[in-house]
């Protein structure tokens, strides 16, 4: 068999399982990453496992999401993460070092390695030839403890890139084109592998923009080969010894194949409220823009920032526009400061933010009521900006910068700036804010009052009963299930507090109803739980007593998080049954343990309507056991008792 690159890396890391479609495989994880807003939970779970030092080659904890420190909660979380990581053998990237995916690429990415990260955009690492996968914090904790990562054997999709991008059309436009074609569901259960003659003109940061937004396709991950471009990037980072050539076999077999001619692409935007709602800038037309935000793990590299600076240089941001720019890392920011580009941005009227996620996760810069905001980010889900009535458009740095100057959504090809910026021969390398772990476990872990215990389920009962608490449509995101913004992010270690906000963007009455009824079921359409890897989107429903979610289909990471929490993820065998269900219907699963164990259809009775539906539980025997035990932590404890 002629193998794809992704197949070869998975095979080299295979611990167990059958590498045929439909099977479940377990792979060895070389490296992990966490960020602060999922990290506290991951490290609490790691501590619960009782492994003194991590068993991975290198694990890194980043502080980049919640850096505003509007109260003690946030600083408490940072201190906890700094001390718990020092104790257990994990590197700690201090706030200010940069966005996890950008810094990981610059300082830690190694072709051919596996990376598991508690953030859905971990696949950014595919830009440097890694198999980099996003997962819930508990899965990352298990990997740090030396356990394998289990995943359904993916299908392999090849996207061949030919031709060359025309001026002012960039990597962001490539991935927006992929999203336009494949949609936010098109990557589910798939690894997207890029190839083609155009690769010789795409640098690692450009490739990383593309693999980053593979998360928005729902893909397991995306990957580029490791070639001379990869070598040049690693050399410029002072890490050429980490390079090796990696590529697919000639004529490798793929399940699907697409070709994109880069020379035919034009500037694109994703319109509200979905990253796949893609149109050309020209089609959308010159709509008035209130805010432009440049940065995020998608578009905050040195070359992206330099292009923006060149466009802004000598001009002034339009009167009606607030332009904010967050360079992706300390490395990028210090280089912009040294070569004068930062001054060009500031003089044009840009507001410079620290190197962190910032407005991408609603940490500040919420737009005004009914605003139009153009962002270089990767998600424009409803409400994510912090302003429910805002319309967020996702665009390239070139489109964003030109738009900031005109005040209207503008095709950047009108600009006369010279944006021919080469990747530097040498990046500034200074790892002084990445702290190595302590030599041993003799470290006191500091736990402030914001660190609360996390909920743990109980074993699956014989009868599962409850009402339908809420019926939802397709593509419900984790930003709906567990919103994140400047007010809520400080409480990521405090599930009881967060529970009052669960699903409130869909129905503000849901938390009170769930509490009054001691839980129940949720009903949803396709792709339920797309977006973030946040386990909070499962832990908070668990805290509210949610026993199962009945959906037409699930997003990968969220489904894994539900199972890890012991919540049944059930899919309709007949999607028409979705239409028969209504809010407040009473549902009963009799003989639930036996039904789950048998792994056949699960019969759910609607006692309000006197109907019975068949639902599927598409999980492996291993995950069936996890569900029976009431989640992964209980399951691990039960397995240890048996040993
Ligand atoms: C996001 O982009 O939604 C986040 C915030 O980075 C999340 C992680 C989180 O919710 O903490 C993600 O992508 O996994
Ligand atoms: Fe941070 Fe936004 Fe990237 Fe998530 S998508 S890691 S919030 S920059």
GROMACS .gro file of N, CA and C in nm, residues 34-47 63 73-74 76-81 84 118 450-452 454 489 491-494 535-536:
model
  108
   34UNK      N    1  -0.085   2.260   2.686
   34UNK     CA    2  -0.210   2.306   2.747
   34UNK      C    3  -0.207   2.458   2.743
   35UNK      N    4  -0.323   2.519   2.755
   35UNK     CA    5  -0.327   2.664   2.776
   35UNK      C    6  -0.403   2.687   2.906
   36UNK      N    7  -0.402   2.811   2.954
   36UNK     CA    8  -0.454   2.835   3.089
   36UNK      C    9  -0.601   2.804   3.106
   37UNK      N   10  -0.684   2.831   3.002
   37UNK     CA   11  -0.827   2.818   3.027
   37UNK      C   12  -0.875   2.673   3.023
   38UNK      N   13  -0.798   2.585   2.966
   38UNK     CA   14  -0.830   2.442   2.978
   38UNK      C   15  -0.729   2.373   3.071
   39UNK      N   16  -0.619   2.443   3.097
   39UNK     CA   17  -0.507   2.381   3.169
   39UNK      C   18  -0.536   2.352   3.316
   40UNK      N   19  -0.607   2.443   3.383
   40UNK     CA   20  -0.629   2.419   3.527
   40UNK      C   21  -0.699   2.284   3.544
   41UNK      N   22  -0.803   2.263   3.462
   41UNK     CA   23  -0.878   2.137   3.472
   41UNK      C   24  -0.788   2.018   3.438
   42UNK      N   25  -0.707   2.034   3.332
   42UNK     CA   26  -0.619   1.923   3.290
   42UNK      C   27  -0.521   1.888   3.402
   43UNK      N   28  -0.466   1.988   3.469
   43UNK     CA   29  -0.368   1.958   3.574
   43UNK      C   30  -0.434   1.906   3.701
   44UNK      N   31  -0.556   1.951   3.730
   44UNK     CA   32  -0.627   1.892   3.845
   44UNK      C   33  -0.650   1.743   3.818
   45UNK      N   34  -0.684   1.712   3.693
   45UNK     CA   35  -0.708   1.571   3.657
   45UNK      C   36  -0.577   1.494   3.656
   46UNK      N   37  -0.471   1.558   3.610
   46UNK     CA   38  -0.339   1.492   3.612
   46UNK      C   39  -0.300   1.459   3.756
   47UNK      N   40  -0.322   1.556   3.844
   47UNK     CA   41  -0.287   1.532   3.985
   47UNK      C   42  -0.367   1.414   4.041
   63UNK      N   43   0.035   3.024   2.904
   63UNK     CA   44  -0.065   3.117   2.959
   63UNK      C   45  -0.088   3.221   2.851
   73UNK      N   46  -0.888   3.576   4.056
   73UNK     CA   47  -0.916   3.441   4.005
   73UNK      C   48  -0.813   3.398   3.901
   74UNK      N   49  -0.790   3.492   3.809
   74UNK     CA   50  -0.702   3.464   3.698
   74UNK      C   51  -0.558   3.442   3.745
   76UNK      N   52  -0.469   3.352   4.035
   76UNK     CA   53  -0.468   3.224   4.109
   76UNK      C   54  -0.442   3.107   4.014
   77UNK      N   55  -0.514   3.110   3.902
   77UNK     CA   56  -0.500   3.001   3.805
   77UNK      C   57  -0.357   2.995   3.753
   78UNK      N   58  -0.301   3.113   3.723
   78UNK     CA   59  -0.165   3.116   3.668
   78UNK      C   60  -0.065   3.058   3.770
   79UNK      N   61  -0.083   3.097   3.896
   79UNK     CA   62   0.010   3.050   3.999
   79UNK      C   63  -0.003   2.899   4.016
   80UNK      N   64  -0.126   2.853   4.015
   80UNK     CA   65  -0.147   2.708   4.027
   80UNK      C   66  -0.077   2.637   3.913
   81UNK      N   67  -0.099   2.685   3.789
   81UNK     CA   68  -0.039   2.616   3.673
   81UNK      C   69   0.114   2.624   3.680
   84UNK      N   70   0.222   2.372   3.964
   84UNK     CA   71   0.191   2.230   3.939
   84UNK      C   72   0.277   2.177   3.823
  118UNK      N   73  -0.465   2.057   2.470
  118UNK     CA   74  -0.600   2.084   2.520
  118UNK      C   75  -0.649   2.215   2.461
  450UNK      N   76  -1.000   3.019   4.397
  450UNK     CA   77  -1.076   3.001   4.271
  450UNK      C   78  -1.067   2.859   4.218
  451UNK      N   79  -0.978   2.779   4.274
  451UNK     CA   80  -0.962   2.642   4.223
  451UNK      C   81  -1.061   2.553   4.299
  452UNK      N   82  -1.167   2.515   4.230
  452UNK     CA   83  -1.272   2.433   4.293
  452UNK      C   84  -1.264   2.290   4.238
  454UNK      N   85  -1.364   1.946   4.054
  454UNK     CA   86  -1.447   1.928   3.936
  454UNK      C   87  -1.547   1.813   3.960
  489UNK      N   88  -1.437   3.376   3.164
  489UNK     CA   89  -1.311   3.302   3.153
  489UNK      C   90  -1.237   3.291   3.288
  491UNK      N   91  -1.345   3.204   3.549
  491UNK     CA   92  -1.405   3.098   3.631
  491UNK      C   93  -1.389   2.958   3.570
  492UNK      N   94  -1.289   2.940   3.486
  492UNK     CA   95  -1.270   2.810   3.424
  492UNK      C   96  -1.236   2.700   3.525
  493UNK      N   97  -1.197   2.739   3.646
  493UNK     CA   98  -1.168   2.636   3.747
  493UNK      C   99  -1.284   2.625   3.844
  494UNK      N  100  -1.398   2.682   3.809
  494UNK     CA  101  -1.510   2.692   3.902
  494UNK      C  102  -1.639   2.651   3.831
  535UNK      N  103  -1.351   2.120   2.804
  535UNK     CA  104  -1.426   2.014   2.870
  535UNK      C  105  -1.542   2.070   2.948
  536UNK      N  106  -1.532   2.200   2.976
  536UNK     CA  107  -1.639   2.266   3.051
  536UNK      C  108  -1.773   2.247   2.982
   0.00000   0.00000   0.00000
